[in-house]
mmCIF file of C-alpha atoms in Angstrom:
data_model
loop_
_atom_site.group_PDB
_atom_site.id
_atom_site.type_symbol
_atom_site.label_atom_id
_atom_site.label_comp_id
_atom_site.label_asym_id
_atom_site.label_seq_id
_atom_site.Cartn_x
_atom_site.Cartn_y
_atom_site.Cartn_z
ATOM 1 C CA MET A 16 0.752 -25.322 -4.666
ATOM 2 C CA MET A 17 3.660 -23.287 -3.350
ATOM 3 C CA GLU A 18 6.608 -22.429 -5.604
ATOM 4 C CA PRO A 19 9.810 -24.266 -4.523
ATOM 5 C CA THR A 20 11.737 -21.023 -3.913
ATOM 6 C CA ILE A 21 8.979 -19.723 -1.625
ATOM 7 C CA LYS A 22 8.696 -23.082 0.153
ATOM 8 C CA ALA A 23 12.450 -22.995 0.780
ATOM 9 C CA VAL A 24 12.086 -19.650 2.588
ATOM 10 C CA PHE A 25 9.377 -21.041 4.865
ATOM 11 C CA ASP A 26 11.388 -24.237 5.405
ATOM 12 C CA SER A 27 14.359 -22.175 6.614
ATOM 13 C CA CYS A 28 12.317 -20.643 9.476
ATOM 14 C CA GLN A 29 12.355 -21.785 13.098
ATOM 15 C CA PRO A 30 9.521 -24.330 13.615
ATOM 16 C CA ASN A 31 7.248 -22.015 15.688
ATOM 17 C CA THR A 32 7.780 -19.134 13.305
ATOM 18 C CA GLN A 33 7.274 -21.329 10.245
ATOM 19 C CA GLU A 34 3.964 -22.670 11.546
ATOM 20 C CA THR A 35 2.712 -19.167 12.321
ATOM 21 C CA LEU A 36 3.809 -17.712 8.980
ATOM 22 C CA LEU A 37 2.169 -20.558 7.070
ATOM 23 C CA THR A 38 -1.060 -19.942 9.005
ATOM 24 C CA ILE A 39 -0.933 -16.243 8.115
ATOM 25 C CA ARG A 40 -0.190 -17.146 4.486
ATOM 26 C CA GLN A 41 -3.366 -19.227 4.403
ATOM 27 C CA TRP A 42 -5.357 -16.370 5.940
ATOM 28 C CA ILE A 43 -4.156 -14.073 3.142
ATOM 29 C CA PHE A 44 -5.579 -16.413 0.512
ATOM 30 C CA ASP A 45 -8.745 -17.057 2.541
ATOM 31 C CA ILE A 46 -9.439 -13.335 2.967
ATOM 32 C CA ALA A 47 -8.839 -12.695 -0.734
ATOM 33 C CA ASN A 48 -11.178 -15.544 -1.662
ATOM 34 C CA THR A 49 -13.991 -14.218 0.531
ATOM 35 C CA SER A 50 -13.911 -10.666 -0.830
ATOM 36 C CA GLU A 51 -14.814 -9.905 -4.450
ATOM 37 C CA SER A 52 -13.134 -6.505 -4.155
ATOM 38 C CA ILE A 53 -9.713 -8.081 -3.519
ATOM 39 C CA GLY A 54 -9.591 -10.562 -6.373
ATOM 40 C CA THR A 55 -6.583 -12.650 -7.337
ATOM 41 C CA ILE A 56 -3.438 -12.789 -5.182
ATOM 42 C CA ASP A 57 0.038 -13.287 -6.648
ATOM 43 C CA GLU A 58 2.621 -14.925 -4.381
ATOM 44 C CA CYS A 59 6.266 -14.143 -5.081
ATOM 45 C CA LEU A 60 9.532 -13.288 -3.355
ATOM 46 C CA LYS A 61 10.445 -9.642 -2.720
ATOM 47 C CA TRP A 62 13.769 -9.043 -1.019
ATOM 48 C CA GLY A 63 13.867 -12.792 -0.407
ATOM 49 C CA GLU A 64 10.609 -12.708 1.559
ATOM 50 C CA PRO A 65 7.231 -14.248 0.673
ATOM 51 C CA SER A 66 5.101 -11.417 -0.697
ATOM 52 C CA TYR A 67 1.450 -11.171 -1.618
ATOM 53 C CA LEU A 68 0.091 -8.718 -4.167
ATOM 54 C CA THR A 69 -3.376 -8.122 -5.478
ATOM 55 C CA HIS A 70 -3.389 -8.836 -9.183
ATOM 56 C CA THR A 71 -6.840 -8.243 -10.626
ATOM 57 C CA PRO A 72 -8.040 -5.770 -9.538
ATOM 58 C CA LYS A 73 -5.068 -3.988 -8.013
ATOM 59 C CA SER A 74 -6.996 -3.359 -4.812
ATOM 60 C CA GLY A 75 -4.163 -3.335 -2.302
ATOM 61 C CA THR A 76 -0.537 -2.889 -1.460
ATOM 62 C CA SER A 77 1.989 -5.690 -1.169
ATOM 63 C CA LEU A 78 2.146 -7.619 2.067
ATOM 64 C CA ARG A 79 5.321 -9.461 3.091
ATOM 65 C CA LEU A 80 5.909 -12.137 5.720
ATOM 66 C CA SER A 81 9.310 -12.516 7.279
ATOM 67 C CA PRO A 82 11.123 -13.867 10.315
ATOM 68 C CA LEU A 83 13.405 -11.209 11.764
ATOM 69 C CA LYS A 84 17.077 -11.697 10.990
ATOM 70 C CA PHE A 85 18.214 -10.568 14.446
ATOM 71 C CA ASN A 86 15.684 -12.817 16.241
ATOM 72 C CA PRO A 87 14.235 -15.719 14.210
ATOM 73 C CA GLN A 88 11.594 -16.368 16.903
ATOM 74 C CA LYS A 89 10.045 -13.031 15.940
ATOM 75 C CA TYR A 90 8.311 -12.292 12.665
ATOM 76 C CA GLY A 91 6.784 -9.347 10.934
ATOM 77 C CA LEU A 92 4.004 -8.446 8.572
ATOM 78 C CA PHE A 93 5.366 -5.729 6.327
ATOM 79 C CA VAL A 94 3.793 -3.319 3.837
ATOM 80 C CA HIS A 95 5.165 -0.664 1.522
ATOM 81 C CA CYS A 96 6.674 2.103 3.659
ATOM 82 C CA GLN A 97 4.861 4.863 1.785
ATOM 83 C CA THR A 98 1.410 3.594 2.711
ATOM 84 C CA ARG A 99 -0.442 4.941 5.734
ATOM 85 C CA LEU A 100 -1.288 1.470 7.059
ATOM 86 C CA ILE A 101 1.160 1.437 9.950
ATOM 87 C CA GLU A 102 0.220 4.985 10.879
ATOM 88 C CA GLU A 103 -3.468 3.977 10.884
ATOM 89 C CA PHE A 104 -2.795 0.884 13.007
ATOM 90 C CA ARG A 105 -0.698 2.874 15.507
ATOM 91 C CA LEU A 106 -3.750 5.038 16.214
ATOM 92 C CA VAL A 107 -5.899 2.017 17.047
ATOM 93 C CA TYR A 108 -3.185 -0.276 18.492
ATOM 94 C CA PRO A 109 -0.510 1.980 20.047
ATOM 95 C CA ASP A 110 0.999 -0.822 22.160
ATOM 96 C CA LEU A 111 2.017 -3.090 19.276
ATOM 97 C CA ASP A 112 5.663 -3.490 18.323
ATOM 98 C CA TYR A 113 6.211 -1.629 15.035
ATOM 99 C CA ASP A 114 9.143 -1.530 12.640
ATOM 100 C CA LYS A 115 9.045 2.171 11.778
ATOM 101 C CA ASN A 116 6.416 2.691 9.060
ATOM 102 C CA ARG A 117 7.033 -0.701 7.443
ATOM 103 C CA GLY A 118 5.480 -3.380 9.595
ATOM 104 C CA ILE A 119 4.105 -4.921 12.762
ATOM 105 C CA LEU A 120 6.351 -7.287 14.714
ATOM 106 C CA PHE A 121 5.253 -10.344 16.692
ATOM 107 C CA ASP A 122 6.883 -13.072 18.793
ATOM 108 C CA SER A 123 6.148 -16.646 17.719
ATOM 109 C CA HIS A 124 6.112 -17.718 21.392
ATOM 110 C CA ASP A 125 3.082 -15.499 22.038
ATOM 111 C CA PRO A 126 -0.428 -16.580 21.085
ATOM 112 C CA ILE A 127 -1.273 -15.439 17.577
ATOM 113 C CA ASP A 128 -3.787 -12.574 17.533
ATOM 114 C CA GLU A 129 -5.949 -13.872 14.705
ATOM 115 C CA GLU A 130 -8.445 -10.996 14.628
ATOM 116 C CA LEU A 131 -5.753 -8.295 14.591
ATOM 117 C CA ILE A 132 -3.678 -10.025 11.915
ATOM 118 C CA LYS A 133 -6.702 -10.673 9.712
ATOM 119 C CA GLN A 134 -7.698 -7.020 10.090
ATOM 120 C CA PHE A 135 -4.200 -5.955 8.986
ATOM 121 C CA ILE A 136 -4.252 -8.363 6.028
ATOM 122 C CA PHE A 137 -7.631 -7.051 4.873
ATOM 123 C CA ALA A 138 -6.447 -3.439 5.268
ATOM 124 C CA ALA A 139 -3.350 -4.156 3.151
ATOM 125 C CA LEU A 140 -5.231 -6.060 0.444
ATOM 126 C CA THR A 141 -7.831 -3.279 0.117
ATOM 127 C CA TYR A 142 -5.516 -0.283 0.626
ATOM 128 C CA GLN A 143 -5.804 1.092 -2.939
ATOM 129 C CA LEU A 144 -9.605 0.860 -2.838
ATOM 130 C CA ARG A 145 -9.755 2.986 0.325
ATOM 131 C CA LYS A 146 -7.087 5.377 -0.966
ATOM 132 C CA LYS A 147 -9.169 6.157 -4.073
ATOM 133 C CA ARG A 148 -12.161 7.255 -1.975
#
């Protein structure tokens, strides 16, 4: 069940963007549920955006979903700016649209790249595990 304040954020999105963000939200929970190393996910609002944090164990960094304020048909998957996740993804996917070192940007009119997004989600939710190695 989604908290009313979080649901309100999704409800305020453009229909295409909302559908895509809700799909990605489900993938976050699905990926966490299929990996014992990720564990429990907490869903909350950070900076008014739906955010997902690993709770037990603290295996990853926070992941945020957000439509872009300047173009609500676009959305981003954002991580903490001090992680190396965006830098790592730029090496493998140089042609993606990045928001500095904070996130990857997508257009809700384009087909959703499920494999890429799931890879990014897994990388974010396991970031602390890889960092410790």
